[in-house]
Coordinates of N, CA and C in Angstrom, one line a residue:
A1 N 2.9 -0.5 10.4 CA 3.4 -1.2 9.3 C 3.3 -2.7 9.6
T2 N 3.3 -3.5 8.5 CA 3.2 -4.9 8.7 C 3.8 -5.7 7.5
N3 N 4.1 -6.9 7.7 CA 4.7 -7.8 6.7 C 3.6 -8.7 6.2
I4 N 3.6 -8.9 4.9 CA 2.7 -9.8 4.2 C 3.5 -10.7 3.3
G5 N 3.2 -12.0 3.3 CA 3.9 -13.0 2.5 C 3.8 -12.7 1.0
P6 N 4.5 -13.5 0.2 CA 4.5 -13.2 -1.2 C 3.1 -13.1 -1.8
A7 N 2.9 -12.1 -2.6 CA 1.5 -11.8 -3.1 C 1.5 -11.1 -4.5
N8 N 0.3 -11.2 -5.1 CA 0.1 -10.5 -6.3 C -1.0 -9.4 -5.9
I9 N -0.6 -8.1 -5.9 CA -1.5 -7.1 -5.5 C -2.4 -6.6 -6.6
L10 N -3.7 -6.7 -6.4 CA -4.7 -6.3 -7.4 C -5.4 -5.0 -7.1
S11 N -5.6 -4.7 -5.8 CA -6.3 -3.4 -5.4 C -5.8 -3.1 -4.0
I12 N -5.8 -1.8 -3.7 CA -5.4 -1.3 -2.4 C -6.4 -0.2 -1.9
F13 N -6.9 -0.4 -0.7 CA -7.9 0.5 -0.1 C -7.2 1.1 1.1
A14 N -7.4 2.4 1.3 CA -6.9 3.1 2.5 C -7.8 4.3 2.9
Q15 N -7.8 4.6 4.2 CA -8.6 5.8 4.7 C -7.6 6.7 5.3
S16 N -7.7 8.0 5.0 CA -6.7 8.9 5.6 C -7.2 9.4 6.9
T17 N -6.2 9.7 7.8 CA -6.5 10.4 9.1 C -6.4 11.9 9.0
A18 N -5.8 12.4 7.9 CA -5.7 13.8 7.6 C -5.4 13.9 6.1
A19 N -5.3 15.2 5.7 CA -4.9 15.4 4.3 C -3.6 14.7 4.0
D20 N -3.4 14.3 2.7 CA -2.1 13.7 2.2 C -1.8 12.4 2.9
G21 N -2.8 11.5 2.8 CA -2.5 10.1 3.2 C -1.5 9.5 2.2
E22 N -0.6 8.6 2.7 CA 0.4 8.1 1.8 C 0.6 6.6 2.2
V23 N 0.7 5.8 1.1 CA 1.0 4.4 1.2 C 2.2 4.0 0.4
K24 N 3.1 3.3 1.0 CA 4.3 2.8 0.3 C 4.4 1.3 0.5
L25 N 4.5 0.5 -0.5 CA 4.7 -0.9 -0.4 C 6.0 -1.3 -1.0
Y26 N 6.7 -2.1 -0.2 CA 8.1 -2.6 -0.6 C 8.1 -4.1 -0.9
N27 N 8.8 -4.5 -1.8 CA 9.0 -6.0 -2.1 C 10.1 -6.5 -1.2
E28 N 9.8 -6.6 0.1 CA 10.7 -7.1 1.1 C 9.9 -7.2 2.4
V29 N 10.4 -7.9 3.4 CA 9.9 -8.0 4.7 C 10.9 -7.3 5.6
G30 N 10.3 -6.7 6.7 CA 11.2 -6.0 7.6 C 11.1 -4.5 7.3
A31 N 11.7 -3.7 8.2 CA 11.5 -2.3 8.1 C 12.7 -1.6 7.4
A32 N 13.4 -2.3 6.6 CA 14.6 -1.6 5.9 C 14.1 -0.5 4.9
K33 N 13.0 -0.7 4.3 CA 12.5 0.3 3.3 C 13.6 0.7 2.3
T34 N 14.1 -0.3 1.6 CA 15.1 -0.1 0.6 C 14.5 0.5 -0.6
A35 N 15.0 1.7 -1.0 CA 14.4 2.4 -2.1 C 14.3 1.6 -3.4
A36 N 15.2 0.8 -3.7 CA 15.2 0.0 -4.9 C 14.1 -1.1 -4.9
K37 N 13.5 -1.4 -3.7 CA 12.5 -2.4 -3.5 C 11.1 -1.8 -3.5
L38 N 11.0 -0.5 -3.6 CA 9.7 0.2 -3.6 C 8.9 -0.3 -4.9
I39 N 7.7 -0.8 -4.7 CA 6.9 -1.3 -5.8 C 5.6 -0.5 -6.0
F40 N 5.2 0.3 -5.0 CA 4.0 1.1 -5.1 C 4.1 2.3 -4.1
H41 N 3.7 3.4 -4.6 CA 3.7 4.7 -3.8 C 2.5 5.4 -4.2
G42 N 1.5 5.5 -3.3 CA 0.3 6.2 -3.6 C 0.0 7.3 -2.6
K43 N -0.4 8.5 -3.1 CA -0.8 9.6 -2.2 C -2.3 9.9 -2.5
F44 N -3.0 10.3 -1.5 CA -4.4 10.6 -1.7 C -5.0 11.4 -0.5
G45 N -6.2 11.9 -0.7 CA -6.9 12.6 0.3 C -6.6 14.1 0.5
T46 N -7.7 14.8 0.7 CA -7.6 16.2 1.0 C -8.2 16.6 2.3
A47 N -8.7 15.5 3.0 CA -9.2 15.8 4.4 C -9.3 14.5 5.1
D48 N -9.6 14.6 6.4 CA -9.7 13.4 7.3 C -10.8 12.5 6.8
N49 N -10.7 11.2 6.9 CA -11.7 10.2 6.6 C -11.9 10.0 5.1
H50 N -11.0 10.4 4.3 CA -11.1 10.2 2.8 C -10.8 8.7 2.5
V51 N -11.6 8.0 1.9 CA -11.3 6.6 1.5 C -11.0 6.6 0.0
H52 N -9.9 5.9 -0.3 CA -9.5 5.8 -1.7 C -9.1 4.4 -2.1
E53 N -9.4 4.0 -3.3 CA -9.1 2.7 -3.9 C -8.1 2.9 -5.0
F54 N -7.0 2.2 -4.9 CA -6.0 2.2 -6.0 C -6.2 0.9 -6.7
K55 N -6.7 0.9 -8.0 CA -6.9 -0.3 -8.8 C -5.7 -0.5 -9.6
I56 N -5.1 -1.7 -9.5 CA -3.9 -2.1 -10.2 C -4.3 -2.8 -11.5
P57 N -4.0 -2.3 -12.7 CA -4.4 -3.0 -13.9 C -3.8 -4.3 -14.2
A58 N -4.5 -5.0 -15.1 CA -4.0 -6.3 -15.6 C -3.8 -7.3 -14.4
A59 N -2.6 -7.9 -14.4 CA -2.3 -9.0 -13.4 C -1.8 -8.4 -12.1
G60 N -1.8 -7.1 -11.9 CA -1.4 -6.5 -10.7 C 0.1 -6.4 -10.5
I61 N 0.6 -6.2 -9.3 CA 2.0 -6.1 -9.0 C 2.4 -7.3 -8.2
Y62 N 3.4 -8.0 -8.6 CA 3.9 -9.2 -7.9 C 5.0 -8.9 -7.0
A63 N 4.8 -9.3 -5.7 CA 5.8 -9.1 -4.7 C 6.4 -10.4 -4.3
S64 N 7.5 -10.8 -4.9 CA 8.0 -12.2 -4.7 C 8.6 -12.4 -3.3
D65 N 9.1 -11.3 -2.7 CA 9.8 -11.5 -1.4 C 8.9 -11.2 -0.2
G66 N 7.6 -10.8 -0.5 CA 6.7 -10.4 0.6 C 6.5 -8.9 0.5
I67 N 5.6 -8.4 1.3 CA 5.2 -6.9 1.3 C 5.4 -6.3 2.6
Y68 N 6.2 -5.2 2.6 CA 6.3 -4.4 3.8 C 5.4 -3.1 3.5
A69 N 4.5 -2.8 4.3 CA 3.6 -1.6 4.1 C 4.0 -0.5 5.1
D70 N 4.3 0.6 4.5 CA 4.7 1.8 5.3 C 3.6 2.9 5.0
V71 N 2.9 3.3 6.0 CA 1.8 4.3 5.8 C 2.0 5.6 6.6
T72 N 1.5 6.7 6.1 CA 1.5 8.0 6.7 C 0.2 8.6 6.6
N73 N -0.4 9.1 7.8 CA -1.7 9.7 7.8 C -2.8 8.8 7.3
V74 N -2.7 7.5 7.7 CA -3.6 6.5 7.2 C -4.2 5.8 8.4
D75 N -5.6 5.7 8.5 CA -6.3 5.0 9.6 C -6.2 3.5 9.3
F76 N -6.6 3.1 8.1 CA -6.5 1.7 7.8 C -6.1 1.5 6.3
L77 N -5.6 0.3 6.1 CA -5.1 -0.1 4.8 C -5.5 -1.6 4.6
Y78 N -6.0 -1.9 3.4 CA -6.1 -3.3 3.1 C -5.8 -3.5 1.7
I79 N -5.3 -4.7 1.4 CA -4.8 -5.1 0.1 C -5.6 -6.3 -0.4
I80 N -6.1 -6.2 -1.6 CA -6.8 -7.3 -2.2 C -5.9 -7.9 -3.3
G81 N -5.7 -9.2 -3.2 CA -4.8 -9.9 -4.2 C -4.8 -11.4 -4.0
T82 N -3.8 -12.0 -4.5 CA -3.7 -13.5 -4.3 C -2.4 -13.7 -3.5
F83 N -2.6 -14.5 -2.5 CA -1.5 -14.7 -1.5 C -1.1 -16.1 -1.4

């Protein structure tokens, strides 16, 4: 998991380490993972090494407080947006 400063999320790429890769992004920094701050939850993959792109429509998702990324069964994650 990592913290990213305030951002507008436009696209999210991830590769699974196993079936059922999961990405959760929170509008906060730190590991609190407050349910009310959850701004994105994506599940993907049926096998190891599945790469998936989540395209966010229009202007994307704005995270005013920063982004905390929590991943499960994911080798890598990267976010495209404006920072």
